[in-house]
Tab-separated table of C-alpha atoms (C1' of nucleotides) in Angstrom:
chain	number	residue	atom	x	y	z
O	1	MET	CA	105.699	42.632	-6.289
O	2	ALA	CA	108.745	43.897	-4.467
O	3	SER	CA	110.948	46.630	-5.724
O	4	ARG	CA	114.264	45.126	-4.805
O	5	ALA	CA	115.885	48.480	-5.388
O	6	THR	CA	118.049	48.856	-2.329
O	7	ARG	CA	119.662	45.570	-1.480
O	8	ARG	CA	122.706	45.862	0.689
O	9	SER	CA	124.709	43.042	-0.837
O	10	ASP	CA	124.439	39.804	-2.783
O	11	CYS	CA	124.272	37.828	0.447
O	12	ALA	CA	121.058	35.828	0.661
O	13	ILE	CA	120.817	36.368	4.410
O	14	ALA	CA	121.209	40.136	4.091
O	15	GLY	CA	118.635	40.178	1.298
O	16	THR	CA	116.126	38.262	3.368
O	17	LEU	CA	116.739	40.478	6.391
O	18	ASP	CA	116.105	43.535	4.211
O	19	LEU	CA	112.559	42.199	3.832
O	20	VAL	CA	111.771	40.661	7.206
O	21	GLY	CA	114.616	41.787	9.474
O	22	ASP	CA	112.735	43.811	12.058
O	23	ARG	CA	110.890	43.277	15.314
O	24	TRP	CA	107.441	42.749	13.796
O	25	SER	CA	107.380	41.261	10.306
O	26	LEU	CA	108.157	37.699	11.325
O	27	LEU	CA	105.566	37.844	14.102
O	28	ILE	CA	102.927	38.665	11.504
O	29	VAL	CA	104.155	35.701	9.467
O	30	ARG	CA	104.029	33.557	12.620
O	31	ASP	CA	100.390	34.488	13.230
O	32	LEU	CA	99.520	33.614	9.643
O	33	LEU	CA	101.305	30.274	9.938
O	34	VAL	CA	99.216	29.466	12.990
O	35	THR	CA	95.945	30.759	11.547
O	36	GLU	CA	95.827	30.610	7.789
O	37	SER	CA	93.669	33.689	7.252
O	38	LEU	CA	93.454	36.747	9.494
O	39	ARG	CA	91.891	40.170	9.350
O	40	TYR	CA	93.534	43.442	10.323
O	41	GLY	CA	91.835	43.458	13.682
O	42	ASP	CA	92.916	39.892	14.438
O	43	LEU	CA	96.546	40.802	13.817
O	44	LEU	CA	96.189	43.930	15.951
O	45	ALA	CA	94.833	41.851	18.798
O	46	SER	CA	97.780	39.424	18.763
O	47	HIS	CA	99.258	39.484	22.189
O	48	GLU	CA	102.442	41.412	21.451
O	49	SER	CA	100.231	44.438	20.642
O	50	ILE	CA	101.853	45.957	17.580
O	51	PRO	CA	100.980	49.648	17.050
O	52	THR	CA	98.288	50.062	14.417
O	53	ASN	CA	100.287	52.297	12.104
O	54	THR	CA	103.245	49.943	12.252
O	55	LEU	CA	100.966	47.023	11.431
O	56	ALA	CA	99.545	48.826	8.397
O	57	ASP	CA	103.058	49.662	7.232
O	58	ARG	CA	104.364	46.101	7.671
O	59	LEU	CA	101.388	44.583	5.893
O	60	ARG	CA	102.009	46.874	2.939
O	61	LYS	CA	105.698	45.977	2.834
O	62	LEU	CA	105.101	42.242	3.205
O	63	GLU	CA	102.524	42.409	0.449
O	64	ASP	CA	105.014	44.310	-1.733
O	65	ALA	CA	107.576	41.610	-0.973
O	66	GLY	CA	105.142	38.932	-2.127
O	67	ILE	CA	105.106	37.281	1.275
O	68	LEU	CA	101.400	37.755	1.918
O	69	THR	CA	98.290	38.763	0.035
O	70	LYS	CA	95.325	40.875	0.970
O	71	GLU	CA	92.035	39.631	-0.364
O	72	ARG	CA	88.654	41.279	-0.251
O	73	TYR	CA	86.482	38.415	0.830
O	74	GLN	CA	83.286	40.435	1.031
O	75	ASP	CA	82.079	43.569	-0.739
O	76	ARG	CA	79.387	45.151	1.362
O	77	PRO	CA	80.715	46.132	3.792
O	78	PRO	CA	84.236	45.728	2.397
O	79	ARG	CA	86.195	43.204	4.443
O	80	PHE	CA	89.727	41.966	3.937
O	81	ALA	CA	91.730	38.942	4.948
O	82	TYR	CA	95.475	38.437	4.862
O	83	ARG	CA	97.114	35.115	4.108
O	84	LEU	CA	100.588	33.888	3.258
O	85	THR	CA	101.734	33.239	-0.270
O	86	GLU	CA	103.947	30.315	-1.145
O	87	ARG	CA	106.918	32.602	-0.543
O	88	GLY	CA	105.479	33.369	2.861
O	89	TYR	CA	104.991	29.734	3.789
O	90	ALA	CA	108.586	29.136	2.746
O	91	LEU	CA	109.615	31.181	5.786
O	92	ALA	CA	108.320	28.431	8.070
O	93	PRO	CA	111.760	26.804	8.543
O	94	THR	CA	113.181	30.163	9.624
O	95	LEU	CA	110.393	30.652	12.158
O	96	ASP	CA	110.872	27.109	13.314
O	97	ALA	CA	114.591	27.673	13.870
O	98	LEU	CA	113.915	30.892	15.791
O	99	ALA	CA	111.364	29.091	17.954
O	100	THR	CA	113.811	26.289	18.662
O	101	TRP	CA	116.520	28.727	19.662
O	102	GLY	CA	114.114	30.628	21.893
O	103	THR	CA	112.698	27.647	23.734
O	104	THR	CA	116.217	26.323	24.270
O	105	HIS	CA	117.897	29.540	25.395
O	106	LEU	CA	115.220	31.825	26.771
O	107	PRO	CA	113.636	30.439	29.921
O	108	GLY	CA	109.924	31.029	30.150
O	109	THR	CA	109.231	31.109	26.429
O	110	ARG	CA	106.955	28.711	24.591
O	111	ARG	CA	106.768	27.438	21.058
O	112	LEU	CA	103.570	28.707	19.458
O	113	ILE	CA	104.123	27.144	16.061
O	114	GLY	CA	105.177	23.797	14.689
A	1	MET	CA	124.550	38.056	30.669
A	2	ALA	CA	121.365	39.492	29.282
A	3	SER	CA	118.908	41.468	31.285
A	4	ARG	CA	115.771	39.916	29.905
A	5	ALA	CA	113.754	42.708	31.457
A	6	THR	CA	111.529	43.764	28.611
A	7	ARG	CA	110.267	40.743	26.790
A	8	ARG	CA	107.163	41.326	24.746
A	9	SER	CA	105.513	37.989	25.318
A	10	ASP	CA	106.171	34.373	26.215
A	11	CYS	CA	106.512	33.466	22.542
A	12	ALA	CA	109.921	31.994	21.807
A	13	ILE	CA	110.040	33.642	18.398
A	14	ALA	CA	109.235	37.074	19.816
A	15	GLY	CA	111.840	36.587	22.530
A	16	THR	CA	114.520	35.644	20.017
A	17	LEU	CA	113.608	38.570	17.782
A	18	ASP	CA	113.946	40.895	20.774
A	19	LEU	CA	117.620	39.911	20.810
A	20	VAL	CA	118.538	39.521	17.147
A	21	GLY	CA	115.551	40.893	15.224
A	22	ASP	CA	117.137	43.837	13.456
A	23	ARG	CA	118.959	44.524	10.224
A	24	TRP	CA	122.481	43.939	11.551
A	25	SER	CA	122.754	41.487	14.438
A	26	LEU	CA	122.368	38.330	12.401
A	27	LEU	CA	124.868	39.578	9.836
A	28	ILE	CA	127.439	39.877	12.595
A	29	VAL	CA	126.585	36.320	13.645
A	30	ARG	CA	126.897	35.247	10.011
A	31	ASP	CA	130.399	36.712	9.752
A	32	LEU	CA	131.423	34.907	12.930
A	33	LEU	CA	130.017	31.638	11.620
A	34	VAL	CA	132.120	32.013	8.494
A	35	THR	CA	135.250	33.161	10.317
A	36	GLU	CA	135.461	31.929	13.867
A	37	SER	CA	137.282	34.912	15.313
A	38	LEU	CA	137.117	38.501	14.086
A	39	ARG	CA	138.280	41.872	15.271
A	40	TYR	CA	136.258	45.079	15.283
A	41	GLY	CA	137.885	46.289	12.111
A	42	ASP	CA	137.187	43.012	10.308
A	43	LEU	CA	133.479	43.294	11.118
A	44	LEU	CA	133.454	46.938	10.012
A	45	ALA	CA	134.985	45.940	6.702
A	46	SER	CA	132.324	43.330	5.965
A	47	HIS	CA	130.794	44.240	2.674
A	48	GLU	CA	127.425	45.489	3.928
A	49	SER	CA	129.290	48.385	5.636
A	50	ILE	CA	127.570	48.711	8.972
A	51	PRO	CA	128.036	52.156	10.589
A	52	THR	CA	130.718	52.070	13.252
A	53	ASN	CA	128.551	53.263	16.124
A	54	THR	CA	125.862	50.744	15.243
A	55	LEU	CA	128.474	47.985	15.175
A	56	ALA	CA	129.762	48.946	18.613
A	57	ASP	CA	126.200	49.011	19.947
A	58	ARG	CA	125.290	45.619	18.458
A	59	LEU	CA	128.455	43.982	19.736
A	60	ARG	CA	127.637	45.213	23.237
A	61	LYS	CA	124.071	43.919	23.017
A	62	LEU	CA	125.057	40.560	21.545
A	63	GLU	CA	127.655	40.175	24.271
A	64	ASP	CA	124.996	41.047	26.887
A	65	ALA	CA	122.738	38.439	25.319
A	66	GLY	CA	125.468	35.828	25.650
A	67	ILE	CA	125.627	35.286	21.919
A	68	LEU	CA	129.239	36.330	21.486
A	69	THR	CA	132.245	37.058	23.635
A	70	LYS	CA	134.959	39.667	23.414
A	71	GLU	CA	138.383	38.465	24.366
A	72	ARG	CA	141.553	40.443	24.802
A	73	TYR	CA	144.024	38.300	22.965
A	74	GLN	CA	146.966	40.645	23.426
A	75	ASP	CA	147.830	43.230	26.062
A	76	ARG	CA	150.266	45.673	24.606
A	77	PRO	CA	148.805	47.157	22.556
A	78	PRO	CA	145.370	45.928	23.673
A	79	ARG	CA	143.696	43.930	20.925
A	80	PHE	CA	140.339	42.218	20.984
A	81	ALA	CA	138.660	39.410	19.098
A	82	TYR	CA	135.004	38.507	18.961
A	83	ARG	CA	133.754	34.950	18.699
A	84	LEU	CA	130.449	33.148	19.081
A	85	THR	CA	129.454	31.356	22.242
A	86	GLU	CA	127.573	28.077	22.178
A	87	ARG	CA	124.355	30.102	22.234
A	88	GLY	CA	125.647	32.009	19.252
A	89	TYR	CA	126.524	28.878	17.285
A	90	ALA	CA	123.020	27.625	18.050
A	91	LEU	CA	121.725	30.345	15.723
A	92	ALA	CA	123.284	28.545	12.755
A	93	PRO	CA	120.031	26.768	11.759
A	94	THR	CA	118.235	30.122	11.699
A	95	LEU	CA	120.894	31.653	9.476
A	96	ASP	CA	120.802	28.582	7.306
A	97	ALA	CA	117.034	28.863	6.876
A	98	LEU	CA	117.318	32.572	6.018
A	99	ALA	CA	120.023	31.771	3.459
A	100	THR	CA	117.890	29.056	1.907
A	101	TRP	CA	114.903	31.375	1.631
A	102	GLY	CA	117.045	34.101	0.104
A	103	THR	CA	118.749	31.963	-2.503
A	104	THR	CA	115.381	30.485	-3.469
A	105	HIS	CA	113.346	33.691	-3.628
A	106	LEU	CA	115.736	36.564	-4.219
A	107	PRO	CA	117.397	36.353	-7.609
A	108	GLY	CA	121.015	37.381	-7.588
A	109	THR	CA	121.774	36.433	-4.008
A	110	ARG	CA	124.325	33.876	-2.932
A	111	ARG	CA	124.722	31.639	0.077
A	112	LEU	CA	127.774	32.727	2.029
A	113	ILE	CA	127.450	30.173	4.799
A	114	GLY	CA	126.787	26.445	5.102
F	1	DT	C1'	65.794	59.216	10.342
F	2	DA	C1'	69.063	59.433	14.013
F	3	DC	C1'	72.424	57.280	16.414
F	4	DC	C1'	75.710	53.703	17.816
F	5	DG	C1'	79.083	50.227	16.773
F	6	DT	C1'	82.521	47.735	13.897
F	7	DC	C1'	86.204	47.357	10.617
F	8	DA	C1'	90.196	48.994	8.573
F	9	DC	C1'	92.877	52.033	8.579
F	10	DT	C1'	95.239	57.240	8.679
F	11	DT	C1'	97.125	61.265	11.012
F	12	DG	C1'	99.826	63.933	14.526
F	13	DC	C1'	103.387	64.216	17.326
F	14	DA	C1'	106.980	63.149	20.873
F	15	DC	C1'	110.675	60.144	21.466
F	16	DA	C1'	114.117	56.676	20.046
F	17	DT	C1'	117.148	54.745	16.634
F	18	DT	C1'	120.101	55.078	12.483
F	19	DG	C1'	123.618	56.556	9.510
F	20	DC	C1'	127.354	59.415	8.241
F	21	DA	C1'	131.387	62.009	9.467
F	22	DA	C1'	134.705	63.387	12.479
F	23	DG	C1'	137.166	62.982	16.736
F	24	DT	C1'	139.639	60.396	20.517
F	25	DC	C1'	142.987	57.596	22.854
F	26	DA	C1'	146.362	53.916	23.508
F	27	DC	C1'	150.096	52.260	21.577
F	28	DT	C1'	154.014	51.090	18.107
F	29	DG	C1'	157.468	51.412	14.622
F	30	DG	C1'	160.604	54.391	12.160
S	1	DC	C1'	158.902	63.102	17.470
S	2	DC	C1'	155.523	61.915	14.451
S	3	DA	C1'	152.630	59.193	11.303
S	4	DG	C1'	149.846	55.042	11.464
S	5	DT	C1'	146.748	51.380	13.254
S	6	DG	C1'	143.098	49.482	16.103
S	7	DA	C1'	139.060	50.196	18.579
S	8	DC	C1'	136.021	52.788	19.483
S	9	DT	C1'	133.103	57.519	20.920
S	10	DT	C1'	130.741	61.789	19.884
S	11	DG	C1'	127.683	65.076	17.262
S	12	DC	C1'	123.968	65.693	14.689
S	13	DA	C1'	120.502	65.413	10.957
S	14	DA	C1'	117.325	62.163	9.131
S	15	DT	C1'	114.475	58.345	9.685
S	16	DG	C1'	111.605	55.160	12.231
S	17	DT	C1'	108.626	53.817	16.248
S	18	DG	C1'	104.899	53.982	19.543
S	19	DC	C1'	100.861	55.904	21.513
S	20	DA	C1'	96.532	58.243	21.007
S	21	DA	C1'	93.056	60.153	18.510
S	22	DG	C1'	90.590	60.722	14.216
S	23	DT	C1'	88.222	59.134	9.806
S	24	DG	C1'	85.029	57.031	6.609
S	25	DA	C1'	82.269	53.259	4.924
S	26	DC	C1'	78.782	50.545	6.241
S	27	DG	C1'	75.234	47.918	9.007
S	28	DG	C1'	71.977	47.279	12.878
S	29	DT	C1'	68.713	49.046	16.099
S	30	DA	C1'	64.836	52.249	17.562
DNA sequence: TACCGTCACTTGCACATTGCAAGTCACTGG
DNA sequence: CCAGTGACTTGCAATGTGCAAGTGACGGTA
């Protein structure tokens, strides 16, 4: 699981943001809340179009953080699916709060989860 | 207020993350939830030690986004205080959810708000 | 057997952002 | 006149991001 080596402070919010506080991580979590199990290509095709190297990097970090798991669901040819762990599902209230703020304060946005 | 020029998608979560989805913005909001009105130096002194140029940049962007306001509370010498707008206070549930996740899943972290 | 396509990434490289340190400028109090 | 405080700005090296192209395992078709 995560090396929690470099935490900025003992604040729970800061600690959480160290793991998911960037433009992409929570969108990956969002996609996996909507669709339980997704492959690399599915996540790439999500409509915000994350760069492929950034996606690979975020998946590694989220896996390290114990937020999602990568499972080989087929051997020949090797195929993988990503899904949230319990820790990952526990981020749902955060995503929900972000979605509520967005739909309330950003005209033209829609709630895709919940 | 904000130029909402470059939004990645119509997803409310993505839109919100475009405004506050980085390592520092929500910590500034956190500090202003805890202490209603803060000056530049107070925010700099917060224990995660944000770099001064990054702080200045984030304050500008959060002000542009209508999340906080800068008020000159004294003229000679000029002194400024930052405080959340209604939009800013509306982020409280998000911060609360992040704090809950952190205290639950990151040993050694504490809830500083709520 | 040769070739094409798919999946799941990796690599290269230009450009943008971050973090640290130092500098600036208005003003005040001694 | 001069040190000190508040609120930033500037310079610059290091790190991170985004786009495009490449790679390697495999399977399907001819």
